Amino acid sequence: MSSEKIKFAYWVPNVSGGLIVSNIEQRTSYDFDYNRKLAQIAEQSGFEYALSQIRFTAGYGAEYQHESVSFSHALLAATTKLRVIAAILPGPWDPVVVAKQLTTIDILTGGRIAVNVVSGWFKGEFQAIGQPWLEHDERYRRSEEFIDVLKGIWTTDNFSYSGDFYRFHNFTLKPKPLQQPHPEVFQGGSSRAARDMASRVSNWYFTNGNTVDGIKAQIDDIKSKAAVHNHKVKIGVNAFIIARDTEAEAKAVLAEIIEKANPEAVNAFGHEVKQAGAASPEGEGNWAKSTFEDLVQYNDGFKTNLIGTPQQIAERIVALKAIGVDLILSGFLHFQEEVAYFGEKVLPLVRELEAQQTALPA
Ligand SMILES: Cc1cc2nc3c(=O)[nH]c(=O)nc-3n(C[C@H](O)[C@H](O)[C@H](O)COP(=O)(O)O)c2cc1C
């Protein structure tokens, strides 16, 4: 097992309506005051990263959305240690704009910006903003060129590139980012195309929630391919965390979430996401096998099963670490309170278990 401590990120609620499609009370808000305080609580509680979301339109919820790069910058300015991952979408964003914009933010914030390159699943959103809709694997081919170019601009003077989507001629970015060799590049998605891309170019692979076996299969696939490319990639897994003093309380919260799910919105979301993993040639990506209950959480976060007492959750996190997970991306019902509870009750147990494991003879 890795001797590095497992890391924690939380989903920045820069999109309204929380992370579940249910009428249960969610104490969260997309406004900046709420988010600033949340970021400060998170860094004090031991979270290393915050992940912003990119969304231009509502569809099934998510009615209001703050732009991810500017919002990420504001969160960095309000914190001192937290790293913020700005989500961007190739198409609306051009790689030279992202390279320049994030370099400036990197310098202004002491080297704490990162980027999540998402490949898109929401055809209605692309149509609404006049972006051409590429087929599933073409979206990833573009994302891979995007990441190649981004890293190229960040690290190379007189950068030239001739791809199907992007072209550069002797371009030199000045200044270069503070973080060397460059800010970390995350990606979201779980299809074969996503895994192949991760094994070649990304620093981090983010996947939807899943069972331990489901996650292990993805990790084994990515790591064996990455070895062929002499590339190192770390793994982040989504989980909707419900930590309560008793298991019964935690399970009751999940039952209430499902009971109060909004079927119309869940089904509309389920319909939209068929453009993602299920549309990939092998049909294995995100949401390809999601049930109605899974879809109540946008990124299959119940499947990871971090629902129970602090002890149960800590044990399951360490079990995920044992199969190669480097980071837990967490979502919560009542963000501020639950991030603080997690930092106080769950995280110390995780660190204790990690220390015990490391002390065991190899
Ligand atoms: C952790 C994570 C974060 C994501 N964030 C966004 C986002 O902010 N905006 C967006 O449109 N898609 C987002 N996605 C969706 C992915 O970019 C991708 O389109 C989707 O997961 C389907 O990928 P697949 O078909 O390769 O499985 C995210 C996915 C994951 C796993």
Coordinates of C-alpha atoms and ligand atoms in Angstrom, one line a residue:
M1 CA 0.0 0.0 0.0
S2 CA 1.2 3.5 -0.8
S3 CA 3.1 5.2 2.1
E4 CA 1.5 8.5 1.0
K5 CA -1.5 9.7 2.9
I6 CA -4.8 9.4 1.1
K7 CA -6.0 12.9 0.0
F8 CA -9.4 14.5 0.3
A9 CA -11.3 16.8 -2.0
Y10 CA -14.8 18.2 -1.9
W11 CA -17.1 19.3 -4.7
V12 CA -17.4 23.1 -4.7
P13 CA -21.1 23.9 -4.8
N14 CA -20.7 26.6 -7.4
V15 CA -23.9 25.2 -9.1
S16 CA -27.2 25.6 -7.2
G17 CA -29.3 22.8 -5.9
G18 CA -26.7 20.5 -4.2
L19 CA -25.4 17.2 -5.5
I20 CA -28.6 15.1 -5.2
V21 CA -31.9 15.2 -7.1
S22 CA -34.1 14.9 -4.1
N23 CA -36.5 17.2 -2.2
I24 CA -34.8 16.3 1.2
E25 CA -33.5 19.4 2.9
Q26 CA -29.9 20.2 1.7
R27 CA -28.2 22.9 3.7
T28 CA -25.9 24.2 0.9
S29 CA -25.7 27.3 -1.3
Y30 CA -24.0 28.2 -4.6
D31 CA -23.4 31.8 -3.4
F32 CA -19.9 33.0 -2.7
D33 CA -20.2 33.9 1.0
Y34 CA -21.3 30.3 1.7
N35 CA -18.5 28.9 -0.5
R36 CA -15.8 31.1 1.0
K37 CA -16.7 29.9 4.5
L38 CA -16.9 26.3 3.2
A39 CA -13.4 26.5 1.7
Q40 CA -12.0 27.8 4.9
I41 CA -13.6 25.1 7.0
A42 CA -12.4 22.5 4.5
E43 CA -8.8 23.5 4.6
Q44 CA -8.9 23.7 8.4
S45 CA -10.5 20.2 8.5
G46 CA -7.7 18.6 6.5
F47 CA -9.0 18.7 2.9
E48 CA -6.3 19.2 0.3
Y49 CA -8.4 20.0 -2.7
A50 CA -11.7 21.6 -3.8
L51 CA -13.2 20.7 -7.2
S52 CA -15.3 23.3 -9.0
Q53 CA -17.9 22.3 -11.6
I54 CA -18.4 23.6 -15.1
R55 CA -22.0 24.1 -16.2
F56 CA -23.6 26.6 -18.6
T57 CA -27.2 25.6 -18.5
A58 CA -29.7 24.0 -16.2
G59 CA -31.4 20.8 -17.5
Y60 CA -32.7 18.7 -14.7
G61 CA -31.9 21.1 -11.8
A62 CA -28.7 23.0 -11.3
E63 CA -30.6 26.2 -12.2
Y64 CA -27.8 28.7 -11.4
Q65 CA -24.1 28.2 -12.1
H66 CA -21.1 30.4 -11.3
E67 CA -18.2 30.1 -13.8
S68 CA -15.6 27.7 -12.6
V69 CA -12.3 29.4 -13.3
S70 CA -13.1 32.8 -11.8
F71 CA -14.9 31.1 -8.9
S72 CA -11.8 28.9 -8.2
H73 CA -9.6 32.0 -8.2
A74 CA -11.8 33.7 -5.6
L75 CA -11.7 30.6 -3.4
L76 CA -7.9 30.5 -3.6
A77 CA -7.8 34.1 -2.6
A78 CA -9.8 33.3 0.5
T79 CA -7.6 30.4 1.6
T80 CA -4.0 29.7 2.2
K81 CA -3.3 26.0 1.7
L82 CA -6.3 24.6 -0.2
R83 CA -5.6 23.6 -3.9
V84 CA -8.6 24.4 -6.1
I85 CA -9.2 22.5 -9.3
A86 CA -10.9 24.6 -12.0
A87 CA -13.1 22.6 -14.3
I88 CA -13.0 23.5 -18.0
L89 CA -14.5 22.1 -21.1
P90 CA -12.6 21.9 -24.4
G91 CA -14.7 23.7 -27.0
P92 CA -15.9 26.7 -25.1
W93 CA -12.3 27.0 -23.7
D94 CA -9.3 27.2 -26.0
P95 CA -6.1 25.7 -24.6
V96 CA -4.0 28.9 -24.9
V97 CA -6.6 30.8 -22.9
V98 CA -6.6 28.1 -20.2
A99 CA -2.8 28.1 -20.2
K100 CA -2.5 31.8 -19.8
Q101 CA -5.4 32.2 -17.4
L102 CA -4.3 29.5 -15.0
T103 CA -0.7 30.6 -15.1
T104 CA -1.7 34.0 -13.9
I105 CA -3.9 32.5 -11.2
D106 CA -1.0 30.1 -10.2
I107 CA 1.4 33.0 -9.8
L108 CA -1.2 35.1 -7.9
T109 CA -2.0 32.3 -5.5
G110 CA 1.4 30.8 -4.6
G111 CA 1.0 27.8 -6.9
R112 CA -2.3 26.3 -5.8
I113 CA -4.4 26.0 -9.0
A114 CA -5.1 22.8 -10.9
V115 CA -7.4 22.0 -13.8
N116 CA -10.0 19.3 -14.5
V117 CA -10.5 18.7 -18.2
V118 CA -14.0 17.4 -18.7
S119 CA -15.1 16.0 -22.0
G120 CA -18.8 16.6 -21.8
W121 CA -22.0 14.5 -21.7
F122 CA -24.7 17.1 -21.9
K123 CA -25.7 17.4 -25.6
G124 CA -28.5 19.9 -24.8
E125 CA -26.0 22.2 -23.2
F126 CA -23.7 22.1 -26.2
Q127 CA -26.6 22.9 -28.5
A128 CA -27.8 25.7 -26.2
I129 CA -24.4 27.5 -26.4
G130 CA -23.8 26.8 -30.1
Q131 CA -21.0 24.3 -29.7
P132 CA -20.6 21.4 -32.2
W133 CA -21.4 18.1 -30.6
L134 CA -18.7 15.5 -31.2
E135 CA -19.3 11.7 -30.8
H136 CA -18.1 10.1 -27.5
D137 CA -14.6 9.0 -28.5
E138 CA -14.0 12.1 -30.6
R139 CA -14.6 14.2 -27.5
Y140 CA -11.8 12.3 -25.8
R141 CA -9.5 12.6 -28.8
R142 CA -10.0 16.4 -28.6
S143 CA -9.5 16.4 -24.8
E144 CA -6.2 14.5 -25.2
E145 CA -4.9 17.0 -27.8
F146 CA -6.1 19.7 -25.4
I147 CA -4.1 18.3 -22.5
D148 CA -1.0 17.6 -24.7
V149 CA -1.1 21.2 -25.9
L150 CA -1.7 22.7 -22.4
K151 CA 1.3 20.8 -21.0
G152 CA 3.3 21.7 -24.1
I153 CA 2.6 25.4 -23.7
W154 CA 3.3 25.3 -20.0
T155 CA 6.7 23.6 -20.3
T156 CA 8.2 24.4 -23.7
D157 CA 9.5 27.5 -25.4
N158 CA 8.8 27.9 -29.1
F159 CA 6.0 25.4 -28.8
S160 CA 4.6 24.0 -32.1
Y161 CA 1.9 21.5 -32.6
S162 CA -0.1 20.2 -35.5
G163 CA -3.2 18.2 -34.5
D164 CA -6.7 17.6 -35.8
F165 CA -8.1 20.1 -33.3
Y166 CA -5.3 22.5 -32.3
R167 CA -2.3 24.1 -34.1
F168 CA 0.5 26.2 -32.6
H169 CA 3.6 27.8 -34.3
N170 CA 6.6 28.8 -32.2
F171 CA 4.5 30.0 -29.3
T172 CA 6.3 30.9 -26.1
L173 CA 4.2 31.5 -22.9
K174 CA 5.8 34.1 -20.6
P175 CA 5.8 33.9 -17.6
K176 CA 5.6 30.2 -17.1
P177 CA 3.5 28.8 -14.2
L178 CA 4.9 28.8 -10.6
Q179 CA 4.2 25.1 -10.2
Q180 CA 6.9 23.0 -11.9
P181 CA 6.7 21.3 -14.3
H182 CA 3.1 22.6 -14.5
P183 CA -0.2 22.7 -12.5
E184 CA -1.8 19.3 -12.1
V185 CA -4.1 18.1 -14.8
F186 CA -7.2 16.1 -13.7
Q187 CA -9.8 14.5 -16.0
G188 CA -13.3 13.2 -15.4
G189 CA -14.9 10.1 -17.0
S190 CA -14.6 6.3 -16.8
S191 CA -15.2 4.9 -20.3
R192 CA -12.4 3.1 -22.2
A193 CA -11.5 6.3 -24.0
A194 CA -11.3 8.1 -20.7
R195 CA -9.1 5.4 -19.2
D196 CA -6.8 5.3 -22.2
M197 CA -6.4 9.1 -22.1
A198 CA -5.6 8.9 -18.4
S199 CA -2.9 6.2 -19.0
R200 CA -1.2 8.6 -21.5
V201 CA -1.5 12.2 -20.5
S202 CA -3.4 13.1 -17.2
N203 CA -1.9 13.4 -13.8
W204 CA -5.1 12.4 -12.1
Y205 CA -8.1 10.2 -13.2
F206 CA -11.4 11.1 -11.6
T207 CA -14.1 8.5 -11.7
N208 CA -17.7 8.2 -10.6
G209 CA -18.6 6.4 -7.4
N210 CA -18.4 2.6 -7.7
T211 CA -18.0 -0.6 -5.7
V212 CA -14.5 -1.7 -4.6
D213 CA -14.4 -4.3 -7.4
G214 CA -15.6 -1.8 -10.0
I215 CA -13.0 0.7 -9.0
K216 CA -10.2 -1.9 -8.8
A217 CA -11.0 -3.1 -12.4
Q218 CA -10.5 0.5 -13.7
I219 CA -7.3 1.0 -11.7
D220 CA -5.8 -2.2 -12.9
D221 CA -6.6 -1.4 -16.5
I222 CA -5.2 2.2 -16.3
K223 CA -2.1 1.3 -14.4
S224 CA -1.1 -1.6 -16.8
K225 CA -1.6 0.7 -19.8
A226 CA 0.2 3.6 -18.1
A227 CA 3.2 1.4 -17.4
V228 CA 3.5 0.7 -21.2
H229 CA 3.5 4.5 -21.8
N230 CA 5.9 5.1 -18.9
H231 CA 3.3 7.5 -17.4
K232 CA 2.2 7.9 -13.8
V233 CA -1.4 8.7 -13.0
K234 CA -3.1 9.0 -9.7
I235 CA -6.7 8.0 -9.0
G236 CA -9.6 10.0 -7.4
V237 CA -13.0 8.4 -6.7
N238 CA -16.3 10.1 -6.0
A239 CA -18.3 9.4 -2.9
F240 CA -21.4 11.0 -1.4
I241 CA -20.5 10.7 2.3
I242 CA -23.1 10.3 5.0
A243 CA -21.3 10.0 8.3
R244 CA -23.4 9.9 11.4
D245 CA -22.8 8.8 15.0
T246 CA -24.7 5.5 14.4
E247 CA -25.1 3.4 11.3
A248 CA -28.9 3.5 11.6
E249 CA -28.9 7.3 11.4
A250 CA -26.7 7.3 8.3
K251 CA -28.9 4.7 6.6
A252 CA -32.0 6.6 7.5
V253 CA -30.7 9.7 5.8
L254 CA -29.9 7.7 2.6
A255 CA -33.4 6.1 2.7
E256 CA -35.0 9.6 3.1
I257 CA -32.9 10.9 0.1
I258 CA -34.2 8.1 -2.1
E259 CA -37.8 8.4 -0.8
K260 CA -37.9 12.1 -1.6
A261 CA -36.1 11.8 -4.9
N262 CA -37.7 13.8 -7.7
P263 CA -38.5 11.1 -10.3
E264 CA -39.0 13.5 -13.2
A265 CA -35.7 15.2 -12.7
V266 CA -33.8 11.9 -12.0
N267 CA -35.2 10.4 -15.2
A268 CA -34.4 13.5 -17.2
F269 CA -30.8 13.4 -15.9
G270 CA -30.7 9.6 -16.7
H271 CA -31.8 10.4 -20.2
E272 CA -29.2 13.1 -20.8
V273 CA -26.3 11.0 -19.4
K274 CA -26.9 8.2 -22.0
Q275 CA -24.7 10.5 -24.2
A276 CA -21.8 9.6 -21.9
G277 CA -20.4 6.2 -20.9
A278 CA -23.3 4.2 -22.3
A279 CA -22.7 5.9 -25.7
S280 CA -19.0 4.9 -25.7
P281 CA -18.3 2.0 -28.2
E282 CA -17.8 -0.5 -25.4
G283 CA -20.6 0.9 -23.2
E284 CA -18.6 0.9 -20.0
G285 CA -18.3 4.5 -18.9
N286 CA -20.0 6.7 -16.3
W287 CA -23.7 6.0 -15.7
A288 CA -23.7 3.0 -18.2
K289 CA -25.1 0.7 -15.5
S290 CA -26.6 3.2 -13.1
T291 CA -29.9 2.4 -11.4
F292 CA -32.6 5.0 -10.6
E293 CA -31.2 5.1 -7.0
D294 CA -27.6 5.6 -8.2
L295 CA -28.7 8.5 -10.4
V296 CA -30.2 10.4 -7.5
Q297 CA -26.6 11.4 -6.8
Y298 CA -25.1 13.0 -10.0
N299 CA -21.9 11.0 -9.9
D300 CA -23.0 7.6 -8.5
G301 CA -21.7 8.6 -5.1
F302 CA -23.8 6.2 -3.0
K303 CA -22.2 3.2 -4.8
T304 CA -18.8 3.9 -3.0
N305 CA -20.7 3.2 0.3
L306 CA -19.1 5.8 2.5
I307 CA -22.3 5.8 4.5
G308 CA -22.2 4.8 8.2
T309 CA -20.3 5.6 11.3
P310 CA -16.9 7.4 11.3
Q311 CA -15.2 4.0 12.0
Q312 CA -16.9 2.2 9.2
I313 CA -16.2 5.0 6.8
A314 CA -12.5 5.2 7.8
E315 CA -12.1 1.5 7.3
R316 CA -13.7 1.6 3.9
I317 CA -11.5 4.5 2.9
V318 CA -8.4 2.6 3.9
A319 CA -9.7 -0.4 1.9
L320 CA -10.0 1.9 -1.2
K321 CA -6.4 3.1 -0.6
A322 CA -5.3 -0.5 -0.5
I323 CA -6.5 -1.1 -4.1
G324 CA -4.7 2.0 -5.3
V325 CA -7.1 5.0 -4.7
D326 CA -5.1 8.2 -4.0
L327 CA -8.0 10.6 -3.3
I328 CA -11.6 10.6 -2.2
L329 CA -13.7 13.3 -3.9
S330 CA -16.5 13.9 -1.4
G331 CA -20.0 15.3 -1.6
F332 CA -22.3 16.1 1.4
L333 CA -25.9 16.9 2.1
H334 CA -25.2 19.8 4.5
F335 CA -21.8 20.9 3.3
Q336 CA -20.4 23.2 5.9
E337 CA -21.5 21.1 8.9
E338 CA -20.6 17.8 7.4
V339 CA -17.1 18.8 6.1
A340 CA -16.4 20.0 9.7
Y341 CA -17.8 16.7 11.1
F342 CA -15.7 14.7 8.7
G343 CA -12.5 16.5 9.6
E344 CA -13.2 16.1 13.3
K345 CA -14.5 12.5 13.4
V346 CA -13.5 10.6 10.3
L347 CA -10.2 11.9 9.2
P348 CA -8.3 11.2 12.4
L349 CA -9.4 7.6 12.3
V350 CA -8.2 7.3 8.7
R351 CA -4.8 8.7 9.7
E352 CA -4.7 6.2 12.6
L353 CA -5.5 3.3 10.4
E354 CA -3.0 4.4 7.8
A355 CA -0.3 4.7 10.4
Q356 CA -1.1 1.1 11.7
Q357 CA -0.9 -0.2 8.1
T358 CA 2.4 1.5 7.5
A359 CA 3.8 0.1 10.7
L360 CA 3.0 -3.5 9.7
P361 CA 6.0 -5.5 8.4
A362 CA 6.0 -5.7 4.6
Ligands
LIG1 C1 -15.3 13.8 -10.8 C2 -15.9 14.3 -12.1 C3 -16.1 15.6 -12.3 C4 -16.8 16.0 -13.4 N1 -17.1 17.4 -13.6 C5 -17.8 17.7 -14.7 C6 -18.2 19.1 -14.8 O1 -17.9 20.0 -14.0 N2 -18.9 19.5 -15.9 C7 -19.3 18.5 -16.9 O2 -20.0 18.9 -17.8 N3 -18.9 17.2 -16.8 C8 -18.2 16.8 -15.7 N4 -17.9 15.5 -15.6 C9 -18.3 14.6 -16.6 C10 -17.1 14.0 -17.4 O3 -16.4 15.0 -18.1 C11 -17.6 13.0 -18.5 O4 -18.3 13.7 -19.5 C12 -18.5 12.0 -17.9 O5 -18.0 11.5 -16.7 C13 -18.7 10.8 -18.9 O6 -17.5 10.2 -19.1 P1 -17.4 8.8 -19.8 O7 -18.3 8.7 -20.9 O8 -15.9 8.7 -20.2 O9 -17.6 7.8 -18.7 C14 -17.2 15.1 -14.4 C15 -16.9 13.7 -14.2 C16 -16.3 13.3 -13.0 C17 -16.0 11.8 -12.8

